[in-house]
PDB file of C-alpha atoms and ligand atoms in Angstrom:
ATOM      1  CA  UNK A   1      13.107  29.935   6.350  1.00  0.00           C
ATOM      2  CA  UNK A   2      10.579  31.095   8.920  1.00  0.00           C
ATOM      3  CA  UNK A   3      10.550  29.211  12.161  1.00  0.00           C
ATOM      4  CA  UNK A   4       6.880  30.042  12.708  1.00  0.00           C
ATOM      5  CA  UNK A   5       5.025  27.018  14.011  1.00  0.00           C
ATOM      6  CA  UNK A   6       1.358  26.236  13.483  1.00  0.00           C
ATOM      7  CA  UNK A   7      -0.305  23.620  15.695  1.00  0.00           C
ATOM      8  CA  UNK A   8      -3.644  22.093  14.599  1.00  0.00           C
ATOM      9  CA  UNK A   9      -6.072  21.117  17.379  1.00  0.00           C
ATOM     10  CA  UNK A  10      -9.780  20.344  17.604  1.00  0.00           C
ATOM     11  CA  UNK A  11     -12.059  21.980  20.160  1.00  0.00           C
ATOM     12  CA  UNK A  12     -13.169  20.014  23.191  1.00  0.00           C
ATOM     13  CA  UNK A  13     -11.240  17.188  24.803  1.00  0.00           C
ATOM     14  CA  UNK A  14      -8.212  17.342  22.469  1.00  0.00           C
ATOM     15  CA  UNK A  15      -7.747  21.086  23.047  1.00  0.00           C
ATOM     16  CA  UNK A  16      -8.299  20.771  26.784  1.00  0.00           C
ATOM     17  CA  UNK A  17      -5.978  17.812  27.249  1.00  0.00           C
ATOM     18  CA  UNK A  18      -3.249  19.336  25.044  1.00  0.00           C
ATOM     19  CA  UNK A  19      -3.143  22.605  27.079  1.00  0.00           C
ATOM     20  CA  UNK A  20      -1.147  21.087  29.985  1.00  0.00           C
ATOM     21  CA  UNK A  21       1.348  19.610  27.502  1.00  0.00           C
ATOM     22  CA  UNK A  22       1.797  22.998  25.821  1.00  0.00           C
ATOM     23  CA  UNK A  23       2.218  24.617  29.224  1.00  0.00           C
ATOM     24  CA  UNK A  24       4.993  22.103  29.972  1.00  0.00           C
ATOM     25  CA  UNK A  25       6.701  23.443  26.824  1.00  0.00           C
ATOM     26  CA  UNK A  26       6.234  27.029  28.072  1.00  0.00           C
ATOM     27  CA  UNK A  27       3.436  27.800  25.605  1.00  0.00           C
ATOM     28  CA  UNK A  28       0.197  29.420  26.802  1.00  0.00           C
ATOM     29  CA  UNK A  29      -2.717  29.856  24.395  1.00  0.00           C
ATOM     30  CA  UNK A  30      -4.152  33.356  24.793  1.00  0.00           C
ATOM     31  CA  UNK A  31      -7.785  32.606  23.931  1.00  0.00           C
ATOM     32  CA  UNK A  32     -10.373  29.950  24.691  1.00  0.00           C
ATOM     33  CA  UNK A  33     -11.814  28.392  21.499  1.00  0.00           C
ATOM     34  CA  UNK A  34     -15.079  27.636  23.335  1.00  0.00           C
ATOM     35  CA  UNK A  35     -15.833  31.338  23.805  1.00  0.00           C
ATOM     36  CA  UNK A  36     -13.816  32.997  21.054  1.00  0.00           C
ATOM     37  CA  UNK A  37     -15.046  32.384  17.504  1.00  0.00           C
ATOM     38  CA  UNK A  38     -11.552  32.781  16.131  1.00  0.00           C
ATOM     39  CA  UNK A  39     -10.010  29.876  14.254  1.00  0.00           C
ATOM     40  CA  UNK A  40      -6.441  31.148  14.643  1.00  0.00           C
ATOM     41  CA  UNK A  41      -5.331  31.564  18.246  1.00  0.00           C
ATOM     42  CA  UNK A  42      -2.171  33.347  19.315  1.00  0.00           C
ATOM     43  CA  UNK A  43       0.040  32.170  22.139  1.00  0.00           C
ATOM     44  CA  UNK A  44       2.527  33.836  24.501  1.00  0.00           C
ATOM     45  CA  UNK A  45       5.179  32.807  21.953  1.00  0.00           C
ATOM     46  CA  UNK A  46       4.967  35.089  18.895  1.00  0.00           C
ATOM     47  CA  UNK A  47       6.296  32.238  16.739  1.00  0.00           C
ATOM     48  CA  UNK A  48       3.670  29.686  17.771  1.00  0.00           C
ATOM     49  CA  UNK A  49      -0.011  29.780  16.811  1.00  0.00           C
ATOM     50  CA  UNK A  50      -2.846  27.291  17.173  1.00  0.00           C
ATOM     51  CA  UNK A  51      -5.480  26.651  14.509  1.00  0.00           C
ATOM     52  CA  UNK A  52      -8.857  25.112  15.409  1.00  0.00           C
ATOM     53  CA  UNK A  53     -10.158  22.487  12.947  1.00  0.00           C
ATOM     54  CA  UNK A  54     -12.534  19.506  13.033  1.00  0.00           C
ATOM     55  CA  UNK A  55     -10.944  16.476  14.728  1.00  0.00           C
ATOM     56  CA  UNK A  56     -11.042  14.487  11.489  1.00  0.00           C
ATOM     57  CA  UNK A  57      -9.382  17.341   9.550  1.00  0.00           C
ATOM     58  CA  UNK A  58      -6.272  17.583  11.770  1.00  0.00           C
ATOM     59  CA  UNK A  59      -4.270  14.970   9.762  1.00  0.00           C
ATOM     60  CA  UNK A  60      -5.170  16.728   6.486  1.00  0.00           C
ATOM     61  CA  UNK A  61      -3.914  20.164   7.618  1.00  0.00           C
ATOM     62  CA  UNK A  62      -0.678  18.595   8.853  1.00  0.00           C
ATOM     63  CA  UNK A  63      -0.189  16.369   5.793  1.00  0.00           C
ATOM     64  CA  UNK A  64      -0.347  19.382   3.449  1.00  0.00           C
ATOM     65  CA  UNK A  65       1.844  21.529   5.699  1.00  0.00           C
ATOM     66  CA  UNK A  66      -0.894  24.084   6.478  1.00  0.00           C
ATOM     67  CA  UNK A  67      -0.071  23.120  10.060  1.00  0.00           C
ATOM     68  CA  UNK A  68       3.388  21.914  11.099  1.00  0.00           C
ATOM     69  CA  UNK A  69       2.033  19.632  13.771  1.00  0.00           C
ATOM     70  CA  UNK A  70      -1.217  18.572  15.381  1.00  0.00           C
ATOM     71  CA  UNK A  71      -2.933  16.236  17.805  1.00  0.00           C
ATOM     72  CA  UNK A  72      -5.312  13.531  16.550  1.00  0.00           C
ATOM     73  CA  UNK A  73      -6.937  10.357  17.877  1.00  0.00           C
ATOM     74  CA  UNK A  74      -5.694   6.998  16.649  1.00  0.00           C
ATOM     75  CA  UNK A  75      -9.274   6.416  15.402  1.00  0.00           C
ATOM     76  CA  UNK A  76      -8.943   9.431  13.109  1.00  0.00           C
ATOM     77  CA  UNK A  77      -5.398   8.555  12.013  1.00  0.00           C
ATOM     78  CA  UNK A  78      -6.376   5.020  11.003  1.00  0.00           C
ATOM     79  CA  UNK A  79      -9.133   6.389   8.765  1.00  0.00           C
ATOM     80  CA  UNK A  80      -6.813   9.030   7.290  1.00  0.00           C
ATOM     81  CA  UNK A  81      -4.085   6.474   6.621  1.00  0.00           C
ATOM     82  CA  UNK A  82      -1.208   8.548   8.057  1.00  0.00           C
ATOM     83  CA  UNK A  83       0.407   9.462   4.702  1.00  0.00           C
ATOM     84  CA  UNK A  84       2.834  12.398   4.939  1.00  0.00           C
ATOM     85  CA  UNK A  85       2.792  12.328   8.744  1.00  0.00           C
ATOM     86  CA  UNK A  86       5.326  11.459  11.393  1.00  0.00           C
ATOM     87  CA  UNK A  87       3.690  10.085  14.539  1.00  0.00           C
ATOM     88  CA  UNK A  88       6.524  10.455  17.045  1.00  0.00           C
ATOM     89  CA  UNK A  89       4.603  10.467  20.343  1.00  0.00           C
ATOM     90  CA  UNK A  90       1.589   8.710  21.842  1.00  0.00           C
ATOM     91  CA  UNK A  91       0.381  11.525  24.110  1.00  0.00           C
ATOM     92  CA  UNK A  92      -1.840   9.155  26.058  1.00  0.00           C
ATOM     93  CA  UNK A  93      -4.666  11.715  26.157  1.00  0.00           C
ATOM     94  CA  UNK A  94      -8.360  11.549  25.110  1.00  0.00           C
ATOM     95  CA  UNK A  95      -8.287   7.839  25.855  1.00  0.00           C
ATOM     96  CA  UNK A  96     -11.176   5.626  24.814  1.00  0.00           C
ATOM     97  CA  UNK A  97     -11.779   2.359  22.982  1.00  0.00           C
ATOM     98  CA  UNK A  98     -13.147   1.444  19.574  1.00  0.00           C
ATOM     99  CA  UNK A  99     -15.960  -1.055  19.996  1.00  0.00           C
ATOM    100  CA  UNK A 100     -18.788  -2.902  18.304  1.00  0.00           C
ATOM    101  CA  UNK A 101     -22.207  -2.283  19.878  1.00  0.00           C
ATOM    102  CA  UNK A 102     -25.683  -3.648  19.150  1.00  0.00           C
ATOM    103  CA  UNK A 103     -29.244  -3.232  20.468  1.00  0.00           C
ATOM    104  CA  UNK A 104     -29.730  -5.001  23.798  1.00  0.00           C
ATOM    105  CA  UNK A 105     -31.940  -7.676  22.222  1.00  0.00           C
ATOM    106  CA  UNK A 106     -29.703  -8.494  19.244  1.00  0.00           C
ATOM    107  CA  UNK A 107     -27.823 -11.825  19.353  1.00  0.00           C
ATOM    108  CA  UNK A 108     -24.476 -10.695  17.929  1.00  0.00           C
ATOM    109  CA  UNK A 109     -22.638 -13.976  18.567  1.00  0.00           C
ATOM    110  CA  UNK A 110     -25.326 -15.887  16.723  1.00  0.00           C
ATOM    111  CA  UNK A 111     -25.388 -13.462  13.781  1.00  0.00           C
ATOM    112  CA  UNK A 112     -21.610 -13.741  13.440  1.00  0.00           C
ATOM    113  CA  UNK A 113     -21.681 -17.558  13.771  1.00  0.00           C
ATOM    114  CA  UNK A 114     -24.345 -17.972  11.128  1.00  0.00           C
ATOM    115  CA  UNK A 115     -22.382 -15.999   8.579  1.00  0.00           C
ATOM    116  CA  UNK A 116     -25.308 -13.765   7.616  1.00  0.00           C
ATOM    117  CA  UNK A 117     -24.293 -10.350   6.304  1.00  0.00           C
ATOM    118  CA  UNK A 118     -24.146  -7.900   9.156  1.00  0.00           C
ATOM    119  CA  UNK A 119     -25.186  -4.289   8.573  1.00  0.00           C
ATOM    120  CA  UNK A 120     -22.743  -2.015  10.374  1.00  0.00           C
ATOM    121  CA  UNK A 121     -23.168   1.750  10.607  1.00  0.00           C
ATOM    122  CA  UNK A 122     -20.056   3.771  11.408  1.00  0.00           C
ATOM    123  CA  UNK A 123     -17.955   6.841  10.833  1.00  0.00           C
ATOM    124  CA  UNK A 124     -14.929   4.501  10.973  1.00  0.00           C
ATOM    125  CA  UNK A 125     -15.453   2.486   7.781  1.00  0.00           C
ATOM    126  CA  UNK A 126     -11.780   1.623   7.249  1.00  0.00           C
ATOM    127  CA  UNK A 127     -11.289   0.328  10.805  1.00  0.00           C
ATOM    128  CA  UNK A 128     -14.590  -1.585  10.641  1.00  0.00           C
ATOM    129  CA  UNK A 129     -13.761  -3.079   7.245  1.00  0.00           C
ATOM    130  CA  UNK A 130     -10.405  -4.360   8.510  1.00  0.00           C
ATOM    131  CA  UNK A 131     -11.835  -5.671  11.780  1.00  0.00           C
ATOM    132  CA  UNK A 132     -14.622  -7.712  10.198  1.00  0.00           C
ATOM    133  CA  UNK A 133     -12.439  -8.905   7.302  1.00  0.00           C
ATOM    134  CA  UNK A 134      -9.924 -10.289   9.828  1.00  0.00           C
ATOM    135  CA  UNK A 135     -12.780 -12.166  11.552  1.00  0.00           C
ATOM    136  CA  UNK A 136     -14.154 -13.427   8.232  1.00  0.00           C
ATOM    137  CA  UNK A 137     -17.494 -11.714   8.885  1.00  0.00           C
ATOM    138  CA  UNK A 138     -19.310 -10.334   5.850  1.00  0.00           C
ATOM    139  CA  UNK A 139     -20.538  -6.806   6.437  1.00  0.00           C
ATOM    140  CA  UNK A 140     -22.422  -4.099   4.618  1.00  0.00           C
ATOM    141  CA  UNK A 141     -20.888  -0.852   5.845  1.00  0.00           C
ATOM    142  CA  UNK A 142     -23.088   2.218   6.111  1.00  0.00           C
ATOM    143  CA  UNK A 143     -21.129   5.468   6.395  1.00  0.00           C
ATOM    144  CA  UNK A 144     -22.398   7.949   8.985  1.00  0.00           C
ATOM    145  CA  UNK A 145     -20.927  11.230  10.221  1.00  0.00           C
ATOM    146  CA  UNK A 146     -22.288  11.220  13.777  1.00  0.00           C
ATOM    147  CA  UNK A 147     -24.941   9.960  16.214  1.00  0.00           C
ATOM    148  CA  UNK A 148     -24.075   6.354  15.317  1.00  0.00           C
ATOM    149  CA  UNK A 149     -25.972   5.200  18.431  1.00  0.00           C
ATOM    150  CA  UNK A 150     -29.237   5.948  16.656  1.00  0.00           C
ATOM    151  CA  UNK A 151     -28.721   3.563  13.723  1.00  0.00           C
ATOM    152  CA  UNK A 152     -29.637   0.226  15.397  1.00  0.00           C
ATOM    153  CA  UNK A 153     -32.579   1.841  17.211  1.00  0.00           C
ATOM    154  CA  UNK A 154     -34.351   2.780  13.975  1.00  0.00           C
ATOM    155  CA  UNK A 155     -33.359  -0.255  11.926  1.00  0.00           C
ATOM    156  CA  UNK A 156     -30.654   1.374   9.819  1.00  0.00           C
ATOM    157  CA  UNK A 157     -28.101  -1.225  10.965  1.00  0.00           C
ATOM    158  CA  UNK A 158     -27.610  -4.316  13.134  1.00  0.00           C
ATOM    159  CA  UNK A 159     -24.468  -2.955  14.753  1.00  0.00           C
ATOM    160  CA  UNK A 160     -22.328   0.152  15.086  1.00  0.00           C
ATOM    161  CA  UNK A 161     -18.594   0.663  15.376  1.00  0.00           C
ATOM    162  CA  UNK A 162     -17.845   3.720  17.508  1.00  0.00           C
ATOM    163  CA  UNK A 163     -15.545   5.042  20.183  1.00  0.00           C
ATOM    164  CA  UNK A 164     -16.678   4.555  23.763  1.00  0.00           C
ATOM    165  CA  UNK A 165     -15.278   6.126  26.910  1.00  0.00           C
ATOM    166  CA  UNK A 166     -17.650   5.907  29.883  1.00  0.00           C
ATOM    167  CA  UNK A 167     -20.250   3.827  28.013  1.00  0.00           C
ATOM    168  CA  UNK A 168     -23.070   6.057  29.258  1.00  0.00           C
ATOM    169  CA  UNK A 169     -24.164   7.063  25.732  1.00  0.00           C
ATOM    170  CA  UNK A 170     -24.554   3.370  24.817  1.00  0.00           C
ATOM    171  CA  UNK A 171     -26.484   2.665  28.041  1.00  0.00           C
ATOM    172  CA  UNK A 172     -28.756   5.680  27.552  1.00  0.00           C
ATOM    173  CA  UNK A 173     -29.725   4.281  24.148  1.00  0.00           C
ATOM    174  CA  UNK A 174     -30.174   0.662  25.259  1.00  0.00           C
ATOM    175  CA  UNK A 175     -27.123  -0.543  23.339  1.00  0.00           C
ATOM    176  CA  UNK A 176     -24.532  -3.036  24.548  1.00  0.00           C
ATOM    177  CA  UNK A 177     -20.856  -3.233  23.763  1.00  0.00           C
ATOM    178  CA  UNK A 178     -20.188  -6.713  22.333  1.00  0.00           C
ATOM    179  CA  UNK A 179     -16.596  -6.454  21.167  1.00  0.00           C
ATOM    180  CA  UNK A 180     -13.633  -4.190  21.816  1.00  0.00           C
ATOM    181  CA  UNK A 181     -11.644  -3.600  18.633  1.00  0.00           C
ATOM    182  CA  UNK A 182      -8.767  -1.562  20.087  1.00  0.00           C
ATOM    183  CA  UNK A 183      -7.664   0.934  22.702  1.00  0.00           C
ATOM    184  CA  UNK A 184      -7.477   4.510  21.403  1.00  0.00           C
ATOM    185  CA  UNK A 185      -5.436   7.513  22.489  1.00  0.00           C
ATOM    186  CA  UNK A 186      -4.291  10.689  20.769  1.00  0.00           C
ATOM    187  CA  UNK A 187      -0.966  11.055  18.980  1.00  0.00           C
ATOM    188  CA  UNK A 188       1.203  13.984  18.093  1.00  0.00           C
ATOM    189  CA  UNK A 189       1.487  14.166  14.301  1.00  0.00           C
ATOM    190  CA  UNK A 190       4.162  16.191  12.531  1.00  0.00           C
ATOM    191  CA  UNK A 191       4.435  17.221   8.891  1.00  0.00           C
ATOM    192  CA  UNK A 192       7.363  15.325   7.358  1.00  0.00           C
ATOM    193  CA  UNK A 193       8.957  18.394   5.728  1.00  0.00           C
ATOM    194  CA  UNK A 194       8.536  20.481   8.914  1.00  0.00           C
ATOM    195  CA  UNK A 195      10.202  17.695  10.914  1.00  0.00           C
ATOM    196  CA  UNK A 196      13.347  18.285   8.820  1.00  0.00           C
ATOM    197  CA  UNK A 197      13.190  22.035   8.109  1.00  0.00           C
ATOM    198  CA  UNK A 198      11.969  23.164  11.544  1.00  0.00           C
ATOM    199  CA  UNK A 199      13.630  20.495  13.636  1.00  0.00           C
ATOM    200  CA  UNK A 200      15.480  22.949  15.893  1.00  0.00           C
ATOM    201  CA  UNK A 201      12.257  24.787  16.729  1.00  0.00           C
ATOM    202  CA  UNK A 202      10.171  21.619  17.119  1.00  0.00           C
ATOM    203  CA  UNK A 203      12.619  19.496  19.113  1.00  0.00           C
ATOM    204  CA  UNK A 204      12.241  21.201  22.532  1.00  0.00           C
ATOM    205  CA  UNK A 205       8.435  21.217  22.218  1.00  0.00           C
ATOM    206  CA  UNK A 206       8.367  17.529  21.290  1.00  0.00           C
ATOM    207  CA  UNK A 207      10.703  16.733  24.176  1.00  0.00           C
ATOM    208  CA  UNK A 208       8.455  18.611  26.628  1.00  0.00           C
ATOM    209  CA  UNK A 209       5.352  16.840  25.278  1.00  0.00           C
ATOM    210  CA  UNK A 210       7.106  13.508  25.638  1.00  0.00           C
ATOM    211  CA  UNK A 211       8.147  14.192  29.245  1.00  0.00           C
ATOM    212  CA  UNK A 212       4.725  15.534  30.237  1.00  0.00           C
ATOM    213  CA  UNK A 213       2.801  12.654  28.663  1.00  0.00           C
ATOM    214  CA  UNK A 214       5.159  10.030  30.146  1.00  0.00           C
ATOM    215  CA  UNK A 215       4.718  11.612  33.591  1.00  0.00           C
ATOM    216  CA  UNK A 216       0.936  11.253  33.271  1.00  0.00           C
ATOM    217  CA  UNK A 217       1.035   7.451  32.872  1.00  0.00           C
TER     218      UNK A 217
HETATM  219  O1  LIG B 301     -17.595  15.914  17.875  1.00  0.00           O
HETATM  220  P1  LIG B 301     -17.223  16.176  16.433  1.00  0.00           P
HETATM  221  O2  LIG B 301     -18.131  15.513  15.462  1.00  0.00           O
HETATM  222  O3  LIG B 301     -16.901  17.598  16.121  1.00  0.00           O
HETATM  223  O4  LIG B 301     -15.821  15.460  16.166  1.00  0.00           O
HETATM  224  P2  LIG B 301     -15.202  14.242  16.902  1.00  0.00           P
HETATM  225  O5  LIG B 301     -16.220  13.431  17.620  1.00  0.00           O
HETATM  226  O6  LIG B 301     -14.337  13.550  15.890  1.00  0.00           O
HETATM  227  O7  LIG B 301     -14.263  15.012  17.931  1.00  0.00           O
HETATM  228  P3  LIG B 301     -14.209  14.940  19.497  1.00  0.00           P
HETATM  229  O8  LIG B 301     -13.538  16.183  19.936  1.00  0.00           O
HETATM  230  O9  LIG B 301     -15.527  14.586  20.065  1.00  0.00           O
HETATM  231  O10 LIG B 301     -13.219  13.711  19.731  1.00  0.00           O
HETATM  232  C1  LIG B 301     -11.853  13.829  19.434  1.00  0.00           C
HETATM  233  C2  LIG B 301     -11.150  12.531  19.788  1.00  0.00           C
HETATM  234  O11 LIG B 301     -11.345  12.219  21.159  1.00  0.00           O
HETATM  235  C3  LIG B 301     -11.668  11.315  19.035  1.00  0.00           C
HETATM  236  O12 LIG B 301     -11.072  11.210  17.755  1.00  0.00           O
HETATM  237  C4  LIG B 301     -11.248  10.179  19.971  1.00  0.00           C
HETATM  238  O13 LIG B 301      -9.926   9.757  19.664  1.00  0.00           O
HETATM  239  C5  LIG B 301     -11.230  10.831  21.358  1.00  0.00           C
HETATM  240  N1  LIG B 301     -12.325  10.428  22.256  1.00  0.00           N
HETATM  241  C6  LIG B 301     -12.156  10.036  23.548  1.00  0.00           C
HETATM  242  C7  LIG B 301     -13.636  10.396  21.988  1.00  0.00           C
HETATM  243  C8  LIG B 301     -14.272   9.945  23.164  1.00  0.00           C
HETATM  244  N2  LIG B 301     -13.323   9.734  24.110  1.00  0.00           N
HETATM  245  C9  LIG B 301     -15.710   9.823  23.188  1.00  0.00           C
HETATM  246  N3  LIG B 301     -16.283   9.428  24.204  1.00  0.00           N
HETATM  247  N4  LIG B 301     -14.347  10.707  20.885  1.00  0.00           N
HETATM  248  C10 LIG B 301     -15.679  10.606  20.913  1.00  0.00           C
HETATM  249  N5  LIG B 301     -16.390  10.163  22.017  1.00  0.00           N
HETATM  250  C11 LIG B 301     -17.873  10.113  21.889  1.00  0.00           C
HETATM  251  C12 LIG B 301     -18.488   8.718  21.946  1.00  0.00           C
HETATM  252  O14 LIG B 301     -18.511   8.142  20.655  1.00  0.00           O
HETATM  253  C13 LIG B 301     -19.890   9.003  22.452  1.00  0.00           C
HETATM  254  O15 LIG B 301     -20.744   9.346  21.376  1.00  0.00           O
HETATM  255  O16 LIG B 301     -18.439  10.798  22.975  1.00  0.00           O
HETATM  256  C14 LIG B 301     -19.696  10.249  23.316  1.00  0.00           C
HETATM  257  C15 LIG B 301     -19.722   9.995  24.811  1.00  0.00           C
HETATM  258  O17 LIG B 301     -18.975   8.824  25.139  1.00  0.00           O
HETATM  259  P4  LIG B 301     -19.316   7.961  26.438  1.00  0.00           P
HETATM  260  O18 LIG B 301     -18.873   6.543  26.155  1.00  0.00           O
HETATM  261  O19 LIG B 301     -18.538   8.565  27.553  1.00  0.00           O
HETATM  262  O20 LIG B 301     -20.796   8.064  26.672  1.00  0.00           O
HETATM  263 MG1  LIG B 302     -17.493  14.182  19.185  1.00  0.00          MG
END
């Protein structure tokens, strides 16, 4: 069978932070997804190509084998569920944390103590559901696809669950982080069939990724 490899990446921080790892494996991507409109990018290796997809679609492309491997945040993988995927390496890139945030004036501790239902807006409904269930807090989850920071400001929700890195987006919107749910980093994910059928081709790349990400810590 063909030993062509397709790597799924999202534009932005995942693409940028994966480039040095690819370089460590001797792979150079020929085009910049920020300026090129192409969704399939060639590399210096005729057998390796990169496809550009939405961050939350990376696990889906890899699960179905449309990509052999990809890079996705733990936040995204927890929502996807991880079915059909090997997750051999924590690449330790695109680091951030998953947190609960509320409007500066909102008494979160009191709301939680009093057992009132909390309205939580988030893109991460599965992670939020598990977090509040473990605390025994009743929540109404409101699914959003972006700009979560807006929800408490206009009365859509009491709280949000979102990823935070510098915290400047929260500060700019007068929100405060009241609880850290977990630390997040990006993982290499590999299609389970590709891991077996293309092992010889994948192994040196995975080894280089592992070395390069370990060296970064
Ligand atoms: O942006 P888009 O809607 O296309 O998709 P996405 O947000 O899922 O993708 P992308 O590329 O923004 O993020 C990809 C992965 O990077 C996520 O799945 C996370 O694992 C990781 N990551 C690391 C982050 C951040 N840091 C981060 N800061 N993802 C999102 N953010 C957001 C944050 O929620 C806030 O709105 O960036 C904004 C700025 O954050 P602050 O705290 O620095 O102000
Ligand atoms: Mg984003």
